[in-house]
Amino acid sequence: MQDFNSSNTVVIAGPCAVESEEQMEIVCKTLKSTGVRYLRGGCFKPRTSPHTFRGLGEEGLKIMAEMRTRYGLKIVTEVRDTKHLDLVAQYADVVQVGAKSMYDNDLLLACGELKKPIVLKRNFAATVKELVNAAEFITMQGNSDVVLCERGIRSFENSTRFTLDLCGVAWLKKNSDFPIVLDPSHAMGFAYGIPDLARACVAMGVDGLMVEIHPEPEKALSDASQQLNMRQFVEMHESLKPIAMAVNRHII
Ligand code: PEP
Ligand code: MN
């Protein structure tokens, strides 16, 4: 994946879900002001309950594409079903396979046919070895541009949404060659913990950091509790720079 190399920690930020052009404008202006290059935003949202917002679908992808044109940002968005893959790939610079899809062999194989980077999120009940196996479904089809994302696993602890498995990250760094992105937002589930966790992630010397941000988190249609507002994001982003330097990386 472009920009992913051992001297950078690449920040990928944006809302949980694309909700409107106005929302995305505010997010993109903030990303531009901080020098962030990758915009995330879900358009096809896998949800635990069918009664919650499931994304704008293609309308959301069009908003993302417009943001790429206006702001020069790269678009990271999730595909949750093979039937949407061509559509998503038409708009995305980077295709995300979500935690709930990590075991979807057909989706992984189909992503292996794409000529685009894939961010593969670890299922919250998967071992790191299973994550690597899932990534190999993609690479065996010819697409070697796969990035692994640790986003929290389910443990006995239920005060936080999930538990960020930094030991697993250390294992992956030693035992696999895939670049690694850490997502503290889904792991923590609450905005108050994200800046501290993000700093811990950067201190791990990983290739990327994915964070959910929203202009008005309390009004977000999905994952409202865990999204940082713009001010919180800018402050956090600034604080990551010296930590990255300490592990010989640059925040971009
Ligand atoms: C997401 O990144 O929007 C998402 C749904 O996360 P996960 O697949 O890790 O639950
Ligand atoms: Mn989310």
mmCIF file of C-alpha atoms and ligand atoms in Angstrom:
data_model
loop_
_atom_site.group_PDB
_atom_site.id
_atom_site.type_symbol
_atom_site.label_atom_id
_atom_site.label_comp_id
_atom_site.label_asym_id
_atom_site.label_seq_id
_atom_site.Cartn_x
_atom_site.Cartn_y
_atom_site.Cartn_z
ATOM 1 C CA MET A 1 0.000 0.000 0.000
ATOM 2 C CA GLN A 2 1.336 3.378 -0.995
ATOM 3 C CA ASP A 3 2.756 5.382 1.951
ATOM 4 C CA PHE A 4 3.119 2.206 4.028
ATOM 5 C CA ASN A 5 6.777 1.658 4.793
ATOM 6 C CA SER A 6 8.924 1.278 7.855
ATOM 7 C CA SER A 7 9.482 5.013 8.214
ATOM 8 C CA ASN A 8 5.811 6.047 8.423
ATOM 9 C CA THR A 9 2.801 5.527 10.622
ATOM 10 C CA VAL A 10 -0.094 6.305 8.315
ATOM 11 C CA VAL A 11 -3.190 7.816 9.897
ATOM 12 C CA ILE A 12 -6.546 6.762 8.461
ATOM 13 C CA ALA A 13 -9.386 8.812 9.927
ATOM 14 C CA GLY A 14 -13.018 9.547 9.273
ATOM 15 C CA PRO A 15 -16.460 8.764 10.555
ATOM 16 C CA CYS A 16 -17.790 5.317 11.277
ATOM 17 C CA ALA A 17 -20.348 5.865 8.522
ATOM 18 C CA VAL A 18 -20.718 8.370 5.719
ATOM 19 C CA GLU A 19 -23.911 10.258 6.627
ATOM 20 C CA SER A 20 -23.938 13.419 4.514
ATOM 21 C CA GLU A 21 -21.815 15.673 2.345
ATOM 22 C CA GLU A 22 -21.820 18.358 5.068
ATOM 23 C CA GLN A 23 -20.454 15.891 7.599
ATOM 24 C CA MET A 24 -17.717 14.749 5.234
ATOM 25 C CA GLU A 25 -16.737 18.330 4.315
ATOM 26 C CA ILE A 26 -16.012 19.141 7.952
ATOM 27 C CA VAL A 27 -14.048 15.924 8.423
ATOM 28 C CA CYS A 28 -12.005 16.442 5.240
ATOM 29 C CA LYS A 29 -11.119 20.047 6.069
ATOM 30 C CA THR A 30 -9.769 18.814 9.394
ATOM 31 C CA LEU A 31 -7.815 16.003 7.756
ATOM 32 C CA LYS A 32 -6.283 18.405 5.261
ATOM 33 C CA SER A 33 -5.273 20.821 8.026
ATOM 34 C CA THR A 34 -3.427 18.024 9.839
ATOM 35 C CA GLY A 35 -1.811 16.499 6.742
ATOM 36 C CA VAL A 36 -3.714 13.208 6.998
ATOM 37 C CA ARG A 37 -3.944 11.458 3.612
ATOM 38 C CA TYR A 38 -6.478 8.664 4.128
ATOM 39 C CA LEU A 39 -10.206 9.180 4.671
ATOM 40 C CA ARG A 40 -12.261 6.325 6.062
ATOM 41 C CA GLY A 41 -16.050 6.038 6.074
ATOM 42 C CA GLY A 42 -18.444 3.130 5.883
ATOM 43 C CA CYS A 43 -21.137 3.049 3.194
ATOM 44 C CA PHE A 44 -22.156 -0.592 3.550
ATOM 45 C CA LYS A 45 -22.211 -1.087 7.310
ATOM 46 C CA PRO A 46 -22.351 -4.556 8.866
ATOM 47 C CA ARG A 47 -24.514 -4.121 11.967
ATOM 48 C CA THR A 48 -25.350 -6.171 15.016
ATOM 49 C CA SER A 49 -28.985 -5.039 14.916
ATOM 50 C CA PRO A 50 -30.982 -4.664 11.681
ATOM 51 C CA HIS A 51 -32.842 -1.738 13.233
ATOM 52 C CA THR A 52 -29.817 0.545 13.137
ATOM 53 C CA PHE A 53 -28.326 2.666 10.297
ATOM 54 C CA ARG A 54 -26.788 0.424 7.676
ATOM 55 C CA GLY A 55 -25.092 3.055 5.536
ATOM 56 C CA LEU A 56 -25.905 5.131 2.469
ATOM 57 C CA GLY A 57 -24.639 2.527 -0.014
ATOM 58 C CA GLU A 58 -23.656 3.939 -3.391
ATOM 59 C CA GLU A 59 -24.797 7.441 -2.437
ATOM 60 C CA GLY A 60 -22.160 7.341 0.302
ATOM 61 C CA LEU A 61 -19.511 6.104 -2.124
ATOM 62 C CA LYS A 62 -20.303 9.057 -4.392
ATOM 63 C CA ILE A 63 -19.811 11.466 -1.500
ATOM 64 C CA MET A 64 -16.467 9.799 -0.752
ATOM 65 C CA ALA A 65 -15.396 10.131 -4.388
ATOM 66 C CA GLU A 66 -16.339 13.807 -4.325
ATOM 67 C CA MET A 67 -14.161 14.270 -1.222
ATOM 68 C CA ARG A 68 -11.249 12.624 -3.031
ATOM 69 C CA THR A 69 -11.644 15.102 -5.880
ATOM 70 C CA ARG A 70 -12.009 18.133 -3.618
ATOM 71 C CA TYR A 71 -9.378 17.296 -1.039
ATOM 72 C CA GLY A 72 -7.029 14.829 -2.710
ATOM 73 C CA LEU A 73 -7.604 12.259 0.022
ATOM 74 C CA LYS A 74 -7.428 8.515 -0.496
ATOM 75 C CA ILE A 75 -10.643 6.652 0.202
ATOM 76 C CA VAL A 76 -10.851 3.664 2.545
ATOM 77 C CA THR A 77 -14.256 1.994 2.686
ATOM 78 C CA GLU A 78 -15.662 -1.382 3.613
ATOM 79 C CA VAL A 79 -17.071 -4.120 1.446
ATOM 80 C CA ARG A 80 -19.219 -6.579 3.364
ATOM 81 C CA ASP A 81 -20.622 -8.683 0.542
ATOM 82 C CA THR A 82 -19.174 -10.020 -2.712
ATOM 83 C CA LYS A 83 -22.234 -8.701 -4.535
ATOM 84 C CA HIS A 84 -21.069 -5.115 -3.818
ATOM 85 C CA LEU A 85 -17.393 -5.700 -4.515
ATOM 86 C CA ASP A 86 -17.256 -4.304 -8.055
ATOM 87 C CA LEU A 87 -19.175 -1.230 -6.975
ATOM 88 C CA VAL A 88 -17.025 -0.577 -3.898
ATOM 89 C CA ALA A 89 -13.811 -1.202 -5.832
ATOM 90 C CA GLN A 90 -14.911 1.327 -8.452
ATOM 91 C CA TYR A 91 -14.816 4.087 -5.813
ATOM 92 C CA ALA A 92 -12.317 2.965 -3.166
ATOM 93 C CA ASP A 93 -8.558 3.439 -3.163
ATOM 94 C CA VAL A 94 -8.320 0.919 -0.340
ATOM 95 C CA VAL A 95 -10.939 -1.768 0.292
ATOM 96 C CA GLN A 96 -11.650 -2.689 3.895
ATOM 97 C CA VAL A 97 -12.832 -6.155 4.908
ATOM 98 C CA GLY A 98 -14.462 -5.790 8.308
ATOM 99 C CA ALA A 99 -14.028 -7.890 11.423
ATOM 100 C CA LYS A 100 -17.353 -9.642 10.883
ATOM 101 C CA SER A 101 -16.261 -10.693 7.374
ATOM 102 C CA MET A 102 -12.833 -12.078 8.263
ATOM 103 C CA TYR A 103 -14.127 -15.628 7.884
ATOM 104 C CA ASP A 104 -15.887 -14.993 4.568
ATOM 105 C CA ASN A 105 -13.681 -17.105 2.289
ATOM 106 C CA ASP A 106 -15.481 -16.035 -0.885
ATOM 107 C CA LEU A 107 -15.137 -12.349 -0.080
ATOM 108 C CA LEU A 108 -11.437 -12.803 0.703
ATOM 109 C CA LEU A 109 -10.821 -14.734 -2.514
ATOM 110 C CA ALA A 110 -12.669 -12.079 -4.509
ATOM 111 C CA CYS A 111 -10.539 -9.348 -2.887
ATOM 112 C CA GLY A 112 -7.540 -11.349 -4.026
ATOM 113 C CA GLU A 113 -8.568 -10.686 -7.624
ATOM 114 C CA LEU A 114 -8.533 -6.907 -7.116
ATOM 115 C CA LYS A 115 -5.598 -4.696 -7.911
ATOM 116 C CA LYS A 116 -6.186 -2.540 -4.838
ATOM 117 C CA PRO A 117 -4.823 -2.619 -1.296
ATOM 118 C CA ILE A 118 -6.987 -4.468 1.214
ATOM 119 C CA VAL A 119 -7.233 -3.648 4.922
ATOM 120 C CA LEU A 120 -8.289 -6.867 6.636
ATOM 121 C CA LYS A 121 -9.685 -6.436 10.135
ATOM 122 C CA ARG A 122 -9.250 -9.149 12.707
ATOM 123 C CA ASN A 123 -12.420 -10.823 13.902
ATOM 124 C CA PHE A 124 -12.928 -10.269 17.615
ATOM 125 C CA ALA A 125 -12.832 -14.047 18.225
ATOM 126 C CA ALA A 126 -9.953 -14.881 15.874
ATOM 127 C CA THR A 127 -6.411 -15.745 16.863
ATOM 128 C CA VAL A 128 -3.597 -13.878 15.160
ATOM 129 C CA LYS A 129 -2.746 -17.060 13.261
ATOM 130 C CA GLU A 130 -6.305 -17.197 11.918
ATOM 131 C CA LEU A 131 -5.936 -13.569 10.845
ATOM 132 C CA VAL A 132 -2.796 -14.424 8.886
ATOM 133 C CA ASN A 133 -4.567 -17.418 7.343
ATOM 134 C CA ALA A 134 -7.441 -15.166 6.279
ATOM 135 C CA ALA A 135 -4.959 -12.754 4.681
ATOM 136 C CA GLU A 136 -3.484 -15.647 2.726
ATOM 137 C CA PHE A 137 -6.864 -16.296 1.060
ATOM 138 C CA ILE A 138 -6.335 -12.871 -0.512
ATOM 139 C CA THR A 139 -2.648 -13.190 -1.354
ATOM 140 C CA MET A 140 -3.023 -16.655 -2.904
ATOM 141 C CA GLN A 141 -5.195 -15.090 -5.607
ATOM 142 C CA GLY A 142 -2.394 -12.730 -6.585
ATOM 143 C CA ASN A 143 -3.112 -9.613 -4.537
ATOM 144 C CA SER A 144 -0.211 -9.271 -2.107
ATOM 145 C CA ASP A 145 -1.172 -5.757 -1.014
ATOM 146 C CA VAL A 146 -2.805 -6.707 2.291
ATOM 147 C CA VAL A 147 -2.652 -4.779 5.557
ATOM 148 C CA LEU A 148 -3.745 -6.403 8.820
ATOM 149 C CA CYS A 149 -5.814 -4.434 11.318
ATOM 150 C CA GLU A 150 -6.075 -5.237 15.023
ATOM 151 C CA ARG A 151 -9.301 -3.658 16.348
ATOM 152 C CA GLY A 152 -9.875 -5.392 19.662
ATOM 153 C CA ILE A 153 -10.856 -8.885 20.663
ATOM 154 C CA ARG A 154 -13.580 -10.074 22.995
ATOM 155 C CA SER A 155 -12.340 -10.974 26.455
ATOM 156 C CA PHE A 156 -14.040 -11.393 29.838
ATOM 157 C CA GLU A 157 -13.712 -7.625 30.244
ATOM 158 C CA ASN A 158 -16.944 -5.857 29.435
ATOM 159 C CA SER A 159 -16.337 -2.362 30.818
ATOM 160 C CA THR A 160 -14.817 -1.466 27.466
ATOM 161 C CA ARG A 161 -16.227 -2.559 24.106
ATOM 162 C CA PHE A 162 -13.362 -4.914 23.249
ATOM 163 C CA THR A 163 -9.761 -5.417 24.404
ATOM 164 C CA LEU A 164 -6.976 -4.119 22.163
ATOM 165 C CA ASP A 165 -4.556 -7.003 21.754
ATOM 166 C CA LEU A 166 -1.131 -5.392 21.685
ATOM 167 C CA CYS A 167 0.531 -8.719 22.514
ATOM 168 C CA GLY A 168 -0.996 -10.081 19.331
ATOM 169 C CA VAL A 169 0.455 -7.111 17.472
ATOM 170 C CA ALA A 170 3.924 -7.902 18.838
ATOM 171 C CA TRP A 171 3.413 -11.481 17.639
ATOM 172 C CA LEU A 172 2.383 -10.322 14.179
ATOM 173 C CA LYS A 173 5.386 -8.008 13.930
ATOM 174 C CA LYS A 174 7.693 -10.934 14.672
ATOM 175 C CA ASN A 175 5.918 -13.667 12.740
ATOM 176 C CA SER A 176 4.354 -12.080 9.654
ATOM 177 C CA ASP A 177 5.450 -9.664 6.962
ATOM 178 C CA PHE A 178 2.119 -7.901 6.563
ATOM 179 C CA PRO A 179 1.941 -4.214 7.455
ATOM 180 C CA ILE A 180 -0.125 -3.615 10.597
ATOM 181 C CA VAL A 181 -2.742 -0.981 11.359
ATOM 182 C CA LEU A 182 -4.195 -0.487 14.828
ATOM 183 C CA ASP A 183 -7.752 0.678 15.429
ATOM 184 C CA PRO A 184 -8.193 1.851 19.023
ATOM 185 C CA SER A 185 -11.692 3.259 18.336
ATOM 186 C CA HIS A 186 -13.553 -0.028 17.952
ATOM 187 C CA ALA A 187 -11.444 -1.633 20.684
ATOM 188 C CA MET A 188 -12.223 0.960 23.331
ATOM 189 C CA GLY A 189 -15.733 1.907 22.293
ATOM 190 C CA PHE A 190 -15.507 5.190 24.220
ATOM 191 C CA ALA A 191 -13.911 8.418 23.025
ATOM 192 C CA TYR A 192 -12.307 9.154 26.401
ATOM 193 C CA GLY A 193 -9.783 6.336 26.003
ATOM 194 C CA ILE A 194 -8.841 6.794 22.365
ATOM 195 C CA PRO A 195 -6.040 9.434 22.578
ATOM 196 C CA ASP A 196 -4.118 7.414 25.199
ATOM 197 C CA LEU A 197 -4.585 4.204 23.237
ATOM 198 C CA ALA A 198 -3.596 5.871 19.968
ATOM 199 C CA ARG A 199 -0.335 7.003 21.566
ATOM 200 C CA ALA A 200 0.273 3.458 22.810
ATOM 201 C CA CYS A 201 -0.415 2.153 19.293
ATOM 202 C CA VAL A 202 2.059 4.559 17.707
ATOM 203 C CA ALA A 203 4.635 3.585 20.338
ATOM 204 C CA MET A 204 4.299 -0.013 19.093
ATOM 205 C CA GLY A 205 5.966 1.134 15.865
ATOM 206 C CA VAL A 206 3.134 0.030 13.614
ATOM 207 C CA ASP A 207 2.463 1.012 10.014
ATOM 208 C CA GLY A 208 -0.889 2.657 10.512
ATOM 209 C CA LEU A 209 -3.510 3.970 12.897
ATOM 210 C CA MET A 210 -7.226 4.024 12.138
ATOM 211 C CA VAL A 211 -9.418 6.383 14.160
ATOM 212 C CA GLU A 212 -13.105 7.268 13.962
ATOM 213 C CA ILE A 213 -13.937 10.978 13.985
ATOM 214 C CA HIS A 214 -17.204 12.879 13.552
ATOM 215 C CA PRO A 215 -18.123 16.590 13.607
ATOM 216 C CA GLU A 216 -20.821 15.912 16.221
ATOM 217 C CA PRO A 217 -20.160 12.469 17.710
ATOM 218 C CA GLU A 218 -23.226 12.547 19.957
ATOM 219 C CA LYS A 219 -25.412 12.790 16.831
ATOM 220 C CA ALA A 220 -23.603 10.051 14.876
ATOM 221 C CA LEU A 221 -25.843 7.405 13.319
ATOM 222 C CA SER A 222 -23.433 4.628 14.294
ATOM 223 C CA ASP A 223 -20.699 4.209 16.929
ATOM 224 C CA ALA A 224 -21.571 7.556 18.534
ATOM 225 C CA SER A 225 -19.797 6.837 21.816
ATOM 226 C CA GLN A 226 -16.361 6.216 20.335
ATOM 227 C CA GLN A 227 -15.875 8.950 17.746
ATOM 228 C CA LEU A 228 -13.589 11.883 18.479
ATOM 229 C CA ASN A 229 -14.747 15.369 17.568
ATOM 230 C CA MET A 230 -12.538 17.547 15.363
ATOM 231 C CA ARG A 231 -10.806 19.348 18.223
ATOM 232 C CA GLN A 232 -10.068 16.102 20.038
ATOM 233 C CA PHE A 233 -8.671 14.612 16.850
ATOM 234 C CA VAL A 234 -6.388 17.549 16.066
ATOM 235 C CA GLU A 235 -5.011 17.542 19.618
ATOM 236 C CA MET A 236 -4.462 13.822 19.581
ATOM 237 C CA HIS A 237 -2.832 13.928 16.143
ATOM 238 C CA GLU A 238 -0.309 16.533 17.315
ATOM 239 C CA SER A 239 0.556 14.450 20.364
ATOM 240 C CA LEU A 240 1.401 11.421 18.213
ATOM 241 C CA LYS A 241 4.312 13.097 16.436
ATOM 242 C CA PRO A 242 6.974 12.943 19.193
ATOM 243 C CA ILE A 243 5.969 9.373 19.991
ATOM 244 C CA ALA A 244 6.415 8.361 16.367
ATOM 245 C CA MET A 245 9.822 10.069 16.307
ATOM 246 C CA ALA A 246 10.865 8.056 19.357
ATOM 247 C CA VAL A 247 10.310 4.844 17.395
ATOM 248 C CA ASN A 248 11.914 6.223 14.198
ATOM 249 C CA ARG A 249 8.712 6.886 12.320
ATOM 250 C CA HIS A 250 6.812 9.861 11.017
ATOM 251 C CA ILE A 251 3.104 10.437 11.386
ATOM 252 C CA ILE A 252 1.557 11.102 7.993
HETATM 253 C C1 PEP B 1 -15.425 -0.214 10.816
HETATM 254 O O1 PEP B 1 -14.194 -0.037 10.767
HETATM 255 O O2 PEP B 1 -16.231 0.602 10.387
HETATM 256 C C2 PEP B 1 -15.955 -1.427 11.434
HETATM 257 C C3 PEP B 1 -17.198 -1.817 11.216
HETATM 258 O O3 PEP B 1 -15.091 -2.048 12.241
HETATM 259 P P1 PEP B 1 -14.967 -3.606 12.583
HETATM 260 O O4 PEP B 1 -15.099 -4.336 11.299
HETATM 261 O O5 PEP B 1 -13.612 -3.693 13.193
HETATM 262 O O6 PEP B 1 -16.058 -3.898 13.551
HETATM 263 MN MN MN B 2 -17.504 2.039 13.536
#
